[in-house]
Structure formats: C-alpha cells, structure tokens
Coordinates of C-alpha atoms and ligand atoms in Angstrom, one line a residue:
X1 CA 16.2 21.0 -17.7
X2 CA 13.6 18.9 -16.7
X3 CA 12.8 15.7 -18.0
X4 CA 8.9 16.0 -20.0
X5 CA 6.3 13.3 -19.2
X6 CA 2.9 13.2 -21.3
X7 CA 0.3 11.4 -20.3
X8 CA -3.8 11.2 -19.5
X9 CA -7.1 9.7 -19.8
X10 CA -10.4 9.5 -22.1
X11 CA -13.3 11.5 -20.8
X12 CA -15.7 8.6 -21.2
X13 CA -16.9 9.0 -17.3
X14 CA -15.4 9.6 -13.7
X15 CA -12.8 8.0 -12.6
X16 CA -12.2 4.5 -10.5
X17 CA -10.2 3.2 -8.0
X18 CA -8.4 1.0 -10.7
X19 CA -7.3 4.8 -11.8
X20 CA -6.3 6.1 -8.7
X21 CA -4.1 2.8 -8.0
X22 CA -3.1 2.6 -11.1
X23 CA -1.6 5.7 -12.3
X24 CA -3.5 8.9 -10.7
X25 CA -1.3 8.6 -7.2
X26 CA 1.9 8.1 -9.5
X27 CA 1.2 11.4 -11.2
X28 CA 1.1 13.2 -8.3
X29 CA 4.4 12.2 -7.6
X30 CA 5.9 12.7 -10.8
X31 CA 5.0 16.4 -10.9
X32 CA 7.8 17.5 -8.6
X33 CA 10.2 15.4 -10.6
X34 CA 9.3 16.1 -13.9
X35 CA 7.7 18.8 -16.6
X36 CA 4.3 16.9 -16.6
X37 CA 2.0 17.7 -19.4
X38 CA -1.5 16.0 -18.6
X39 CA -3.9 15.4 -21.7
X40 CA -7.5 15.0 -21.7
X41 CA -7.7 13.2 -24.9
X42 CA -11.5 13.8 -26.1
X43 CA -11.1 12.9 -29.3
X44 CA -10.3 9.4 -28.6
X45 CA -13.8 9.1 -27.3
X46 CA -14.8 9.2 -30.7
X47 CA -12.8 6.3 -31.4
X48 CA -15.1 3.8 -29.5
X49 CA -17.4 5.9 -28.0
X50 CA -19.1 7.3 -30.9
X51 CA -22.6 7.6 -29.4
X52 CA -21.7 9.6 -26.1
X53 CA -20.4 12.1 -28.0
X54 CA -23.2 14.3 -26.1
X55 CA -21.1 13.9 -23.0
X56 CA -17.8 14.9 -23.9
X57 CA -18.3 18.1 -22.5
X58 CA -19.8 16.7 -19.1
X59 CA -16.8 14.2 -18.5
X60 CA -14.0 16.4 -19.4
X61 CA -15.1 18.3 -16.3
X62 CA -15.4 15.2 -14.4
X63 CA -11.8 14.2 -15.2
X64 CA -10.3 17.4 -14.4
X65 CA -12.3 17.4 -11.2
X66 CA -10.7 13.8 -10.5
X67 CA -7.4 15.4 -11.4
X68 CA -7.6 17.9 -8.9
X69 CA -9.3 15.8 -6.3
X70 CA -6.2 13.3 -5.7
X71 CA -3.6 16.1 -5.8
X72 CA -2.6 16.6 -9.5
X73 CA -1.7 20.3 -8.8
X74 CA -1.8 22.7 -12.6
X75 CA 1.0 25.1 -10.8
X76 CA 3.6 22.1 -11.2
X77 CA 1.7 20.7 -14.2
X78 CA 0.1 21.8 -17.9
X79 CA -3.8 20.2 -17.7
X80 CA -5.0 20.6 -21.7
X81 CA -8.0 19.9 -23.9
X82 CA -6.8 17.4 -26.7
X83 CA -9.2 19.2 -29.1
X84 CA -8.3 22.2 -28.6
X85 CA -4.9 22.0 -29.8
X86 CA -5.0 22.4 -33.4
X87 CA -1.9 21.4 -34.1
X88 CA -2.5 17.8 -32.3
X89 CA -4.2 17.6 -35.5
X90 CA -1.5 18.8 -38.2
X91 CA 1.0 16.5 -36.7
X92 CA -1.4 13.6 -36.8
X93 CA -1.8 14.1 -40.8
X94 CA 1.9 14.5 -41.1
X95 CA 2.7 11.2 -38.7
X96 CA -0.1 9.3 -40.6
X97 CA 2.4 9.4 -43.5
X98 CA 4.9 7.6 -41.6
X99 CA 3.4 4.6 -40.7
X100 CA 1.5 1.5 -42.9
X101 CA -1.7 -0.4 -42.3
X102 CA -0.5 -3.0 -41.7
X103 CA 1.9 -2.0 -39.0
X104 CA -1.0 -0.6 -37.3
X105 CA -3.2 -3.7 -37.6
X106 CA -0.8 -5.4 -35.8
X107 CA -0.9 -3.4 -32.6
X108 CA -2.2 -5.9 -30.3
X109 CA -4.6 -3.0 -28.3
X110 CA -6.0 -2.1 -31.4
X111 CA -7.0 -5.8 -31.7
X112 CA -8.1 -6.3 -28.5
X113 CA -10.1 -2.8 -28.0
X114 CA -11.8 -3.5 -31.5
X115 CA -12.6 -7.0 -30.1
X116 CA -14.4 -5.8 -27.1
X117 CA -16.6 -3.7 -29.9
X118 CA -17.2 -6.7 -31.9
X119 CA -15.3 -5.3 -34.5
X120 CA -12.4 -7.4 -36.6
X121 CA -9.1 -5.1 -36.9
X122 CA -8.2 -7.3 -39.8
X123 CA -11.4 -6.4 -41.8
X124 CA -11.4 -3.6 -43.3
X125 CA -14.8 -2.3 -41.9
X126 CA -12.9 -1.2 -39.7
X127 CA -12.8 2.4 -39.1
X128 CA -10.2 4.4 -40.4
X129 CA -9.6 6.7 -37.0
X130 CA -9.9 3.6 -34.6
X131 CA -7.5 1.9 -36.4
X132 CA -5.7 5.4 -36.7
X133 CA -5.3 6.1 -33.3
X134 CA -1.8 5.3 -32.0
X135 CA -1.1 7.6 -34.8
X136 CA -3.4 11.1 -33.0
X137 CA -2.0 9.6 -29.7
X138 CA 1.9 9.2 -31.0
X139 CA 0.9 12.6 -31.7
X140 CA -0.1 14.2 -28.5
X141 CA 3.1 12.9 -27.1
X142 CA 5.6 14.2 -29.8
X143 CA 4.4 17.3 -29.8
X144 CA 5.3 17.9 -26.3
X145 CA 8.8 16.3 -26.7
X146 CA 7.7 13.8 -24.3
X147 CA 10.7 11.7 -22.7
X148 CA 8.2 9.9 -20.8
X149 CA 4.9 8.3 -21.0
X150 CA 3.3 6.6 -17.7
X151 CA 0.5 4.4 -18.6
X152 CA -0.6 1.0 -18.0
X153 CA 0.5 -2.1 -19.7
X154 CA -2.3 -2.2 -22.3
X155 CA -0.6 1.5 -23.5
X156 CA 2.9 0.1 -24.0
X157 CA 2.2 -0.7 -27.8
X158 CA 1.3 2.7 -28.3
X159 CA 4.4 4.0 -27.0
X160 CA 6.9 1.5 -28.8
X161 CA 4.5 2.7 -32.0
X162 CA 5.5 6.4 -31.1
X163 CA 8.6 5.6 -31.0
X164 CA 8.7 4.0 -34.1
X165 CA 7.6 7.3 -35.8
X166 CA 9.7 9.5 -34.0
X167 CA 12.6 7.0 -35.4
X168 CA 11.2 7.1 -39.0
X169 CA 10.4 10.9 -38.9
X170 CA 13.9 11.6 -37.8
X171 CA 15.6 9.6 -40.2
X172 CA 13.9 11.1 -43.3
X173 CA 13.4 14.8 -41.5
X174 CA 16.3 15.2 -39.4
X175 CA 16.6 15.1 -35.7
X176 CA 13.7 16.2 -34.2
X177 CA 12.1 14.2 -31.8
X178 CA 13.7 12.5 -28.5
X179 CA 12.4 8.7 -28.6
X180 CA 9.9 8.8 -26.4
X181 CA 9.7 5.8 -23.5
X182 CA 6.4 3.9 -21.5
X183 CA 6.9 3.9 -18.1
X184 CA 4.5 1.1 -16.8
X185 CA 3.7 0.8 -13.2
X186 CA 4.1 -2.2 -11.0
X187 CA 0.6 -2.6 -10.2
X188 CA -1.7 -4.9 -11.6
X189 CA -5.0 -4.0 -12.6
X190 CA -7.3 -3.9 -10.2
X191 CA -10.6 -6.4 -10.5
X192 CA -14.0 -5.3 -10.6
X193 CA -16.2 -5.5 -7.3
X194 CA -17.9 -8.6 -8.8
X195 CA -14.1 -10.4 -9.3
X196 CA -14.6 -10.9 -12.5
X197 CA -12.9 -8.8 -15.0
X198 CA -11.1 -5.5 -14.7
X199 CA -12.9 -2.4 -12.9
X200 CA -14.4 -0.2 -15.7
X201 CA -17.9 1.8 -16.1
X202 CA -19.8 -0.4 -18.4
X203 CA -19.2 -3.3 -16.2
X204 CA -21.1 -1.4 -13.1
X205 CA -18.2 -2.9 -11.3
X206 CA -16.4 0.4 -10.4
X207 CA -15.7 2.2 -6.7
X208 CA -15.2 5.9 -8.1
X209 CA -13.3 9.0 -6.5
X210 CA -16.3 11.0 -6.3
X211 CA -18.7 8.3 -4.1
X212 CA -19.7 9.3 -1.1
X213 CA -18.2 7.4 2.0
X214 CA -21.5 5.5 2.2
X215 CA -21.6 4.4 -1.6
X216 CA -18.2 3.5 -1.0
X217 CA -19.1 1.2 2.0
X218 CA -22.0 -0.1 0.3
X219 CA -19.7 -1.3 -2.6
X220 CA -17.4 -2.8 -0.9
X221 CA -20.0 -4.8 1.2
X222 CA -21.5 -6.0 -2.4
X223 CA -17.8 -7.2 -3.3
X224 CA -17.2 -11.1 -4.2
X225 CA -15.2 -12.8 -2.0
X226 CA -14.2 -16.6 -1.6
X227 CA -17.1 -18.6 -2.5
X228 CA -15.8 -21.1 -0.1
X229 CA -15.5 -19.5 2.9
X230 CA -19.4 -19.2 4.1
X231 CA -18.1 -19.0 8.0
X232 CA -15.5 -16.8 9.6
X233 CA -13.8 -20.1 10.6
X234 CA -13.5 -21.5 7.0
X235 CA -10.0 -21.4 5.9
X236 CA -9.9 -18.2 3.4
X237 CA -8.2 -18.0 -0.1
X238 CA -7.6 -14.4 -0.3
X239 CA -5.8 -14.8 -3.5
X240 CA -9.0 -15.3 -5.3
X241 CA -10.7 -12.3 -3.0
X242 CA -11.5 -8.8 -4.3
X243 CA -11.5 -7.3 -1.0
X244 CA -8.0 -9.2 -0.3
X245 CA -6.9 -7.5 -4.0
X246 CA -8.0 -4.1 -3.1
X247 CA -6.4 -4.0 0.6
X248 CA -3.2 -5.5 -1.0
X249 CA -3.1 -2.7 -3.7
X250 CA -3.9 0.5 -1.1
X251 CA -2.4 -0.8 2.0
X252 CA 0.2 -3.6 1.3
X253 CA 1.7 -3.1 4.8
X254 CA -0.8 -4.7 6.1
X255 CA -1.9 -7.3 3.7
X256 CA 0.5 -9.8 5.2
X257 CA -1.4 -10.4 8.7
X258 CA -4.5 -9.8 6.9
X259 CA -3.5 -13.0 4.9
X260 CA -2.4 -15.2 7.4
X261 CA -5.3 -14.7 9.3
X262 CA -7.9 -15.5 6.6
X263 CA -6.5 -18.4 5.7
X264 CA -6.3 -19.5 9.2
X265 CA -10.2 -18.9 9.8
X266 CA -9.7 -16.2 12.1
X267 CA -11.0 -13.2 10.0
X268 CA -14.9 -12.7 8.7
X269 CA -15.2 -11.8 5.3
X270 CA -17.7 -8.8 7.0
X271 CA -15.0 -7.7 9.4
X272 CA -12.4 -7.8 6.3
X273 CA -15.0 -5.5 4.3
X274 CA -15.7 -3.5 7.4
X275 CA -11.7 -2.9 8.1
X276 CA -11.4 -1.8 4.4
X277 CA -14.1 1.0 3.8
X278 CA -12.9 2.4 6.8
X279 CA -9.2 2.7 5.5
X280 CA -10.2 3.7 2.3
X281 CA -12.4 6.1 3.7
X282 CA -9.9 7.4 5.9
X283 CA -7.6 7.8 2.4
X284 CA -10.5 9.6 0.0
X285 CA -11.5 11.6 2.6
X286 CA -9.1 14.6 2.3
X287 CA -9.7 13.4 -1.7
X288 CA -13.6 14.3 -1.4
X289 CA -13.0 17.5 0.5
X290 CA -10.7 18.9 -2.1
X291 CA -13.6 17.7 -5.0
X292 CA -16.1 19.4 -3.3
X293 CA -14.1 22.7 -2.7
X294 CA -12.9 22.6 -6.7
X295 CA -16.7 21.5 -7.6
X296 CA -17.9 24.7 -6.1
X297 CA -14.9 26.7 -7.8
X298 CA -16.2 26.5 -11.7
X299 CA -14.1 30.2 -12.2
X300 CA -11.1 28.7 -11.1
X301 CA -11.4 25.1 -12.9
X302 CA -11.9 27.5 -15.8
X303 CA -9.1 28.8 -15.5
X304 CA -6.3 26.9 -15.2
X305 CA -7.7 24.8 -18.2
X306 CA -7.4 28.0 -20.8
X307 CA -3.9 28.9 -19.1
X308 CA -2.6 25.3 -19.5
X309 CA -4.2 24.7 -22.6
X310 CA -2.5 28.0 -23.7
X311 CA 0.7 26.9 -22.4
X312 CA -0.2 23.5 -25.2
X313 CA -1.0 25.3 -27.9
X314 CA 2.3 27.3 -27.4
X315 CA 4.4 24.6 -26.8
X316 CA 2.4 22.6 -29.6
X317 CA 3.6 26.0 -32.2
X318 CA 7.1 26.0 -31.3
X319 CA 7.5 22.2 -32.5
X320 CA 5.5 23.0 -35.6
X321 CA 7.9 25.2 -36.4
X322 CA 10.5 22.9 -36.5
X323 CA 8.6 20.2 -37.9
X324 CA 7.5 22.1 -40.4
X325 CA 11.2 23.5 -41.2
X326 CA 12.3 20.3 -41.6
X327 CA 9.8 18.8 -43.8
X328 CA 9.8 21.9 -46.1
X329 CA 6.6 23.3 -45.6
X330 CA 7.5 26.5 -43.9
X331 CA 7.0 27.9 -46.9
X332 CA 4.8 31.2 -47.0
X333 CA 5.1 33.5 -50.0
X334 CA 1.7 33.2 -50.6
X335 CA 0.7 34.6 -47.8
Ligands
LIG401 N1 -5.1 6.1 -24.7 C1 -5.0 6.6 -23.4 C2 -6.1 5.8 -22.5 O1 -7.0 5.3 -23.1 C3 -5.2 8.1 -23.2 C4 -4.2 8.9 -24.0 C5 -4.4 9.7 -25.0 C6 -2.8 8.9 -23.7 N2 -3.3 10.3 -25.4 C7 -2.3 9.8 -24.7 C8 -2.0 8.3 -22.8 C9 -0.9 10.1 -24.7 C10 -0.6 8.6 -22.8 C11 -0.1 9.5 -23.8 O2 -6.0 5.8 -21.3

C-alpha cells in the first residue's frame, strides 16, 4: 500500500513562480511515489479573504488550471473541492472539541497571518474561524489518512497541530488516525520582483504560470538588482539580487559561473535578465502549451474535478464511519 500525501493551496488567485519552485514541481514528483490527494481549500479563503468571496469560483478554476499546467496529472492523483466535502465539515466540529484556545493562539502562523491583517490573535476580536483554522485544515488531512503533508515552512505549525489532535483523538477514541508528518522543502522562499519581501499577489510583485513569455520578460527586466552595480564592470553582489535568487532556485547548475562572473564585473545586470527569461521561457513553455490546451477543454476540467471529488467524498465516508464508531455516534434508531 501506498504511502497517502495531502496537500494544496487557497484559491485566492493564479499561481507564482514562488509556487512552482516551491512545492508545484515537488508534487509532480510525488505522484508516482505516493497516493496524492490534492485539496483546493476554498473555504480558507474566507478566513482572510472575506471580501473576494465573489471570486472563489473564478480562482478555483485558475488553480486547477495551474495544477494541470506544470504536470499535476488527476489519473495518478485525487484533485477535490474543499467545500464540497461535507464531511470536511463534521470532522472539523468533532476535532474543534479536541483542542483549547489557547493552544491555538499560540500557533505562531495564526499570529503572524492575523498580523499581516492588522488583527491581534491575542484579542479576542479575533474571529472564531481564523483563529479555527488549523482545526478545518487538521481536518482535510485526517480525513484522508494523510501520512504526509508537503508544504512550506510557514505550514509546519499546522501539521505538528494535526498531529496533536490525531494524538488526543486516538487516545480518548481509539486508534484511528496515523500521525500525520510536514514534509518541508529545501527551498527558500522565493523574493518578490521588487526584492523586498516574499512573491505574493497583493504585493504586484509576482511572475505567474499563466503570463505570456513577453509578460514574463517584461518582469524580469523590471526586477531589482544590486543597487551598486550601475556598470557591467562594477563588482556584483548577487546575493542581494533577485534575478541571481531566481536563476539559483530554477537553474542551480549554473548559478555558480553566473556568480563568479558578477562579482568579477564581467556580467551586465541586462545580459543576466536577458539569459534568465530565456531559460525560464524555455521551462514554461511546454507549461503554457498544456494551459492553453486544458483552458480550451472546460468538459474535461469538469470532469475529473466531480470524479476526484467523488473519490473525496468516498474516501471522506469510509473514515466517518469509523470515526463515528468510535466516538459512539453511529447510532441510528431514529432513523
Ligand atoms: N493552508 C494551506 C495554504 O495556505 C492550504 C491548505 C489547506 C493545506 N488545507 C491543507 C495544505 C491541508 C496542506 C494540507 O497554502
């Protein structure tokens, strides 16, 4: 039997580069290793995204588009709709019973993400669901049976929470959950074209998987570089350049010359740029083609979202049943 892996993203727009680096090219890889389950988790758009709610339905298509685009294939995999699994939702009331406030106000994402909306985790205007969410996403993992979760190191709390609860609901339930585990890449987040923070959408920083090869070349052109080196012959300091960044992340075979040769004022910050749309271009290409293709396919982007999300919701029944069996509330007389 196969190892299971659960993982995904929020449909709050398409994609980046930070993505693909970051975890979209591991997936692809995982799916001949693994039983991958692969969640697009609109709920948790409500969580700090509140006011887009009018796009959920736009950007679920745009993530599964991005899915398919770099590879993520749904004859190895199960692609599903968080919100369409009702029984995400029973095992999120029965979970919530498992862990306190206070353990969830000290998850330092929670924190952080509740910063970054100027709201205080330790007040308690906080709302319930943001601060509840480890407990919907400890959720979507458990009721897959997850062994394995690959997500970035601002997820990890969220895992070691899941675990926590799997522990807990085991130890007062029975066996019943394996302990699920993060698996964290080795890649650091990528920066944002303007250097200064991480890649994201409300920054306007981002290089996505659906621009066209000019966009793409256009973006990269706009990207900071070393403030100091105004000539080609300046000695470079790539370590504090986003275009060094991005061709060590893609292509790390040959960051090394790419390096040297910066530093040594023998490489133009243009001809750096120039070198790296073309290999990136040369690496979305086949990317593109296949959006376009699926893009023109809505029937069969239909489709394997009901089957897989069938698949889910089957899956998602036969651990009810057991969780449900062990509690004692597989009761039905009344019925
Ligand atoms: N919180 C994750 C993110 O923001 C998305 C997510 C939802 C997830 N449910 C999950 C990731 C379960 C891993 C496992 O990217």
């Amino acid at each position: 039997m196969k190892q299971i892996i659960l993982t995904g993203d929020r449909p709050t727009g398409k994609l980046h580069l930070g993505h693909y680096v970051g975890t979209l090219k591991n997936r692809v890889l995982l799916q001949d290793q693994y039983d991958c389950y692969f969640i697009v988790a609109d709920y948790q758009v409500l969580v700090d995204h509140l006011d887009q709610h009018r796009n959920i339905e736009k950007n679920v298509h745009q993530v599964i588009l991005d899915w398919l685009s770099v590879g993520m294939d749904p004859n190895k995999s199960t692609f599903f709709i968080q919100s369409k699994i009702p029984q995400l939702c029973e095992l999120t009331s029965i979970l919530s019973m498992l862990v306190t406030v206070a353990r969830l106000r000290r998850n330092p994402t929670i924190k952080s993400e509740a910063q970054d909306v100027g709201v205080d985790s330790d007040k308690d205007s906080i709302v319930y669901g943001f601060l509840g969410y480890p407990v919907s996403q400890a959720a979507d993992i458990l009721l897959f049976k997850a062994n394995l979760v690959p997500v970035g190191a601002d997820q990890k709390p969220h895992i070691e929470q899941t675990e926590e609860i799997a522990q807990r609901f085991n130890y007062i339930f029975g066996d019943t959950f394996p302990l699920p585990k993060a698996l964290i890449g080795d890649v650091p987040r990528l920066s944002g074209l303007d250097g200064s923070s991480k890649m994201s959408k409300s920054k306007g920083n981002a290089i996505y998987l659906s621009d066209t090869a000019e966009e793409l070349g256009k973006k990269v052109m706009s990207a900071y570089t070393d403030p100091e080196k105004l000539r080609k012959t300046d000695p470079g300091h790539p370590l504090t350049c986003v275009v060094f960044q991005y061709t060590r992340a893609f292509f790390s075979v040959d960051s090394e010359n790419l390096e040297a040769d910066c530093r040594a004022g023998k490489l133009g910050c243009v001809s750096c740029k120039k070198l790296l749309s073309s290999k990136l271009n040369t690496l979305f290409e086949p990317i593109r083609e296949r959006r376009y293709r699926f893009e023109a396919d809505s029937d069969y982007v239909r489709d394997i979202i009901s089957s897989g999300t069938r698949k889910a919701i089957e899956r998602g029944e036969e651990t009810m049943g057991k969780v449900r069996e062990a509690i004692g509330l597989s009761f039905n007389k009344y019925f």
